Amino acid sequence: MSAPLTTVHDVPRIGLHDVPRTMLDKLWDAHEVLRRDDGTSLLWVDRHLVHEGSHHGFAKLQARGMQVAEPLLTFGVVDHYAPTRAGEMARDVRHMIDTLARNAAATGIRLFDLRDPGQGIVHVIGPEQGLTLPGLLINCGDSHTSTHGAFGALAFGVGATEVAHILATQTVWQKRPKTMRIVFDGTLSPGVTAKDMALHWISRLGTGGAQGFAVEYAGPAVEALSMEGRMTLCNLSIEGGARLGMVAPDEVTFAYVKGRPFAPRDHAAACADWRALGSDAEAVFDREVTFDAAQIAPTVTWGTSPEEALPITGVVPEAAQSTLEYMGLDAGMPLETVKVDQVFIGSCTNGRIEDLRMAAAVLRGRKARVPGLVSPGSAIVKKQAEDEGLAQVFVDAGLEWADAGCSMCVGMNGDLVETGKRCASSTNRNFKGRQGRGARTHLMSPAMVAAAAVEGRLADVRPLLEGRL
Amino acid sequence: MSGWSQIKGRAVALDARNVDTDQLIPARFMSQPRDQGYGGFLLHDVRSDDAGHVLNRYAPQVLITRENFGSGSSREAAVYALVDFGIKAVFAPSFGDIFSSNAVNNGLLPARVTEAEIDALIDRLGDDDAAAFVDLGTGEAEIAGTKLQFSVDPVWQQKLINGWDDIDMTAQYAAQITEFRGKRLAAHPWAMPTTD
Ligand code: SF4
């Protein structure tokens, strides 16, 4: 069965540093155990995050009678199937959660289970716990693993066979992607967020726009983002076709990481290493695209692909009949006239504290015209939002305040949008059936979701935020 | 996984772009164990809404479709659904990145051809099936009487033909991995998670 494709040689590590390198090059070189002649690299994995969906990976490992190679570098979390409301758990949900618990116990993996104060969505808790650090290679059997690249990490999603491989060997085979830099010049206008930046570039370049590339986000508008904003931006890289998105670590990054439970105790020494990670000034990218942040408006999707997005001031364009039919829209309709049935705030894209603050800023003292669910990204975010009085704002507005998990982003736990219903959602995928069979999803920032709740239709958040930011 | 080098079978066309993995297998089926077979879940919602769907009428080995096939979620279950349905090769102008790796890891060929070729094939096939021949070794195919060349990463081609398994392949580098680990953690102690 097993055979080398070609001979193997060690990677030359000396002399390389004279050539200007991108951040991808630096991260790649630092993790490359070896490279085959065919160009595929075997990379060392610093952190492997698993969730309930990783059951296929564990099953493959067990079928071969193998052990988890590095249980101390592997962390488990219950998120995709996590119930977010009180009540009986459906049998298959319970089964998925129990299976992960069993696998974690049997293999000695630290598990953030439902009762753990650190529980939450894998891409929220990795950073929150200090498991995500600059300079690391992070894998998870989930495409939004690109989120962790916000710290200057090499982070990408893998499939179940690769999960099994990482469990067994703590390494992953990968071809080095091409490099692409997306620069955001200028400054974002008030009420415009990282989510809008992401939807903007994806709508311009398309869902295949960054296929085969590792995206590095740069420029003043990116540097000005908080870690939460950078995570939102990197999270959505996959929706533009890129497996990887990243931002060079800086003082904002270091301050975020400092003192977190699993972060290095010797912060200063780590920072010294991390400061060298950013792309060299003369480094050349295979592709470079620049946007003016000042030109970006609050953006919403109208179709069934994240690239089908427009400024809220736009109208539904001519499009495939099947898409318009699915979405229940007619070409030419102003987006601001599209009525919604419900809203959802949460997910690994926009379920962090800053997202909840923004949404609460819109909702404070106002009532939602439609029902909605707010699910914080983690138990820690939940507690913080309650302490800050944000939870009360949501409840006072008439929205439901739930527990942490993936929730209505994917509906695996039963938080579903009914057939034909239209949901303004802070999530990342408006695919057909994503939030439930026949569900109509419009992606937007949490602030824009809050605006949709207040108006009962897709709405421009900017006037609603006047005097509130 | 056993390898293969040729397909002699039938092909159908799925005339859609951006067929994401959420459509290929809706999330609600993903808690099922694999041994029950995932073929019935393939494109479940479209197929159950449309009795005349081409995949309800035929059992092809080759699928012809448009760009960005398999984008979105990394769920390997999307590949299981295709493979368990009997599909061995998908022809499209482009594929989701993670989907392609997942496909190759399960013996499914993601074959790239041009958009013009796909247009022509979809035209030819319409709503019916047709004979298909695929030769992985030469990168040639004949579908509905049209000859074409497809491209696939050479490493993947070898993996598919030989049915190679990455875990077995990596086993031979165990010593290098151990050495690398030692060096990395010595040079960058911060890379180890802190535990009290
Ligand atoms: S919140 Fe949504 S996108 Fe994020 S990990 Fe969960 S299911 Fe995936």
Tab-separated table of C-alpha atoms in Angstrom, chain A residues 47-229:
chain	number	residue	atom	x	y	z
A	47	ARG	CA	-2.435	22.618	17.395
A	48	HIS	CA	-5.119	20.239	16.273
A	49	LEU	CA	-8.667	21.171	17.203
A	50	VAL	CA	-11.428	18.583	16.968
A	51	HIS	CA	-15.211	18.780	17.373
A	52	GLU	CA	-18.185	16.418	17.166
A	53	GLY	CA	-17.884	16.291	13.381
A	54	SER	CA	-14.424	14.754	13.754
A	55	HIS	CA	-16.001	11.364	14.510
A	56	HIS	CA	-15.078	10.049	11.069
A	57	GLY	CA	-11.430	10.906	11.760
A	58	PHE	CA	-11.429	9.090	15.101
A	59	ALA	CA	-13.187	6.115	13.520
A	60	LYS	CA	-10.490	5.876	10.848
A	61	LEU	CA	-7.794	5.967	13.504
A	62	GLN	CA	-9.492	3.282	15.558
A	63	ALA	CA	-10.013	1.117	12.500
A	64	ARG	CA	-6.228	1.011	12.152
A	65	GLY	CA	-5.657	0.459	15.848
A	66	MET	CA	-3.626	3.666	16.117
A	67	GLN	CA	-3.158	6.130	18.960
A	68	VAL	CA	-3.345	9.929	18.988
A	69	ALA	CA	0.277	10.960	18.508
A	70	GLU	CA	0.192	14.210	20.484
A	71	PRO	CA	-2.748	14.378	22.887
A	72	LEU	CA	-1.268	17.492	24.519
A	73	LEU	CA	-1.430	19.361	21.208
A	74	THR	CA	-4.964	18.175	20.463
A	75	PHE	CA	-8.015	19.906	21.920
A	76	GLY	CA	-11.658	18.999	21.607
A	77	VAL	CA	-14.749	21.139	21.831
A	78	VAL	CA	-18.483	20.608	21.645
A	79	ASP	CA	-19.893	23.270	19.345
A	80	HIS	CA	-21.632	22.124	16.161
A	81	TYR	CA	-24.300	20.122	17.976
A	82	ALA	CA	-24.294	22.101	21.230
A	83	PRO	CA	-27.844	22.758	22.384
A	84	THR	CA	-28.343	26.478	22.894
A	85	ARG	CA	-31.678	26.334	24.665
A	86	ALA	CA	-32.974	24.362	27.615
A	87	GLY	CA	-34.903	21.192	26.939
A	88	GLU	CA	-34.472	17.620	25.807
A	89	MET	CA	-31.604	16.920	23.462
A	90	ALA	CA	-32.512	15.035	20.290
A	91	ARG	CA	-31.094	11.516	20.222
A	92	ASP	CA	-28.637	12.037	17.382
A	93	VAL	CA	-27.399	15.274	18.946
A	94	ARG	CA	-26.766	13.519	22.250
A	95	HIS	CA	-25.066	10.700	20.366
A	96	MET	CA	-22.674	13.069	18.552
A	97	ILE	CA	-21.722	14.829	21.772
A	98	ASP	CA	-21.253	11.567	23.661
A	99	THR	CA	-19.122	10.143	20.865
A	100	LEU	CA	-16.728	13.074	21.075
A	101	ALA	CA	-16.573	12.783	24.863
A	102	ARG	CA	-15.808	9.075	24.567
A	103	ASN	CA	-13.106	9.656	21.957
A	104	ALA	CA	-11.527	12.451	23.979
A	105	ALA	CA	-11.500	10.395	27.171
A	106	ALA	CA	-10.072	7.357	25.412
A	107	THR	CA	-7.267	9.331	23.782
A	108	GLY	CA	-6.409	11.730	26.613
A	109	ILE	CA	-7.496	14.894	24.833
A	110	ARG	CA	-8.518	17.965	26.810
A	111	LEU	CA	-12.185	18.470	25.998
A	112	PHE	CA	-14.190	21.648	26.407
A	113	ASP	CA	-17.527	19.945	26.932
A	114	LEU	CA	-20.937	21.492	27.458
A	115	ARG	CA	-20.351	22.112	31.157
A	116	ASP	CA	-16.898	23.619	30.689
A	117	PRO	CA	-16.714	27.355	31.438
A	118	GLY	CA	-14.470	27.634	28.354
A	119	GLN	CA	-16.947	25.922	25.977
A	120	GLY	CA	-17.868	27.625	22.736
A	121	ILE	CA	-17.310	27.568	18.990
A	122	VAL	CA	-13.914	26.129	18.162
A	123	HIS	CA	-12.783	29.271	16.296
A	124	VAL	CA	-13.858	31.485	19.153
A	125	ILE	CA	-12.365	29.508	22.017
A	126	GLY	CA	-9.017	28.734	20.361
A	127	PRO	CA	-8.029	32.416	20.508
A	128	GLU	CA	-9.884	33.024	23.757
A	129	GLN	CA	-7.975	30.257	25.560
A	130	GLY	CA	-4.596	31.269	24.144
A	131	LEU	CA	-4.396	28.051	22.146
A	132	THR	CA	-4.171	30.172	19.013
A	133	LEU	CA	-0.882	32.060	18.849
A	134	PRO	CA	1.161	33.828	16.204
A	135	GLY	CA	3.586	31.549	14.418
A	136	LEU	CA	1.641	28.330	14.941
A	137	LEU	CA	0.276	25.888	12.414
A	138	ILE	CA	-3.310	25.138	13.370
A	139	ASN	CA	-5.591	22.555	11.790
A	140	CYS	CA	-9.181	21.637	12.412
A	141	GLY	CA	-11.672	19.594	10.445
A	142	ASP	CA	-13.574	22.747	9.639
A	143	SER	CA	-13.171	25.148	6.764
A	144	HIS	CA	-13.378	28.277	8.924
A	145	THR	CA	-10.109	27.360	10.601
A	146	SER	CA	-8.794	30.225	8.488
A	147	THR	CA	-10.078	32.423	11.343
A	148	HIS	CA	-6.976	31.722	13.430
A	149	GLY	CA	-4.795	33.261	10.720
A	150	ALA	CA	-5.795	36.610	12.220
A	151	PHE	CA	-2.967	36.050	14.708
A	152	GLY	CA	-0.304	35.473	12.063
A	153	ALA	CA	-0.764	31.722	12.217
A	154	LEU	CA	-0.861	29.191	9.402
A	155	ALA	CA	-4.382	27.913	9.945
A	156	PHE	CA	-6.480	25.896	7.544
A	157	GLY	CA	-9.339	23.452	7.468
A	158	VAL	CA	-8.927	19.803	6.579
A	159	GLY	CA	-11.189	16.836	5.801
A	160	ALA	CA	-11.785	13.705	7.860
A	161	THR	CA	-9.004	11.653	6.254
A	162	GLU	CA	-6.577	14.456	7.042
A	163	VAL	CA	-7.956	14.672	10.580
A	164	ALA	CA	-7.113	10.992	11.013
A	165	HIS	CA	-3.645	11.637	9.576
A	166	ILE	CA	-2.992	14.506	11.960
A	167	LEU	CA	-4.270	12.512	14.915
A	168	ALA	CA	-1.915	9.697	13.956
A	169	THR	CA	1.188	11.693	13.017
A	170	GLN	CA	0.752	15.342	14.110
A	171	THR	CA	1.645	16.296	10.535
A	172	VAL	CA	-0.232	17.166	7.372
A	173	TRP	CA	0.713	16.881	3.678
A	174	GLN	CA	0.153	20.128	1.799
A	175	LYS	CA	1.256	21.911	-1.328
A	176	ARG	CA	2.410	25.435	-0.746
A	177	PRO	CA	-0.313	27.764	-2.005
A	178	LYS	CA	0.427	30.852	-4.046
A	179	THR	CA	0.466	34.139	-2.175
A	180	MET	CA	-2.066	36.913	-2.520
A	181	ARG	CA	-2.160	40.194	-0.650
A	182	ILE	CA	-5.448	41.998	-0.229
A	183	VAL	CA	-4.773	45.565	0.832
A	184	PHE	CA	-7.418	47.802	2.360
A	185	ASP	CA	-6.308	51.401	2.136
A	186	GLY	CA	-7.993	54.259	3.936
A	187	THR	CA	-10.428	54.126	6.826
A	188	LEU	CA	-13.778	52.416	7.269
A	189	SER	CA	-16.794	54.689	7.696
A	190	PRO	CA	-18.799	54.490	10.930
A	191	GLY	CA	-21.130	51.497	10.958
A	192	VAL	CA	-18.996	49.606	8.437
A	193	THR	CA	-17.155	46.575	9.776
A	194	ALA	CA	-14.759	43.762	8.958
A	195	LYS	CA	-17.750	41.737	7.772
A	196	ASP	CA	-18.456	44.355	5.142
A	197	MET	CA	-14.807	44.348	4.074
A	198	ALA	CA	-14.994	40.583	3.586
A	199	LEU	CA	-18.314	40.553	1.729
A	200	HIS	CA	-17.027	43.429	-0.360
A	201	TRP	CA	-13.901	41.694	-1.599
A	202	ILE	CA	-15.688	38.405	-2.157
A	203	SER	CA	-18.402	40.129	-4.171
A	204	ARG	CA	-15.726	41.785	-6.296
A	205	LEU	CA	-13.396	38.825	-6.823
A	206	GLY	CA	-15.944	36.006	-6.620
A	207	THR	CA	-16.091	32.840	-4.558
A	208	GLY	CA	-13.240	31.433	-6.622
A	209	GLY	CA	-11.309	34.704	-6.460
A	210	ALA	CA	-8.630	33.440	-4.119
A	211	GLN	CA	-8.703	29.751	-5.002
A	212	GLY	CA	-5.231	28.285	-4.678
A	213	PHE	CA	-3.940	31.301	-2.784
A	214	ALA	CA	-3.066	32.038	0.808
A	215	VAL	CA	-4.453	35.501	1.469
A	216	GLU	CA	-2.611	38.022	3.594
A	217	TYR	CA	-4.737	41.025	4.566
A	218	ALA	CA	-2.819	44.247	4.957
A	219	GLY	CA	-3.115	48.003	4.838
A	220	PRO	CA	-4.199	50.705	7.263
A	221	ALA	CA	-7.823	49.600	7.502
A	222	VAL	CA	-6.722	46.093	8.476
A	223	GLU	CA	-4.186	47.336	11.010
A	224	ALA	CA	-6.910	49.471	12.542
A	225	LEU	CA	-9.103	46.410	13.188
A	226	SER	CA	-9.368	44.803	16.608
A	227	MET	CA	-8.521	41.118	16.891
A	228	GLU	CA	-12.239	40.379	16.658
A	229	GLY	CA	-12.442	42.239	13.351
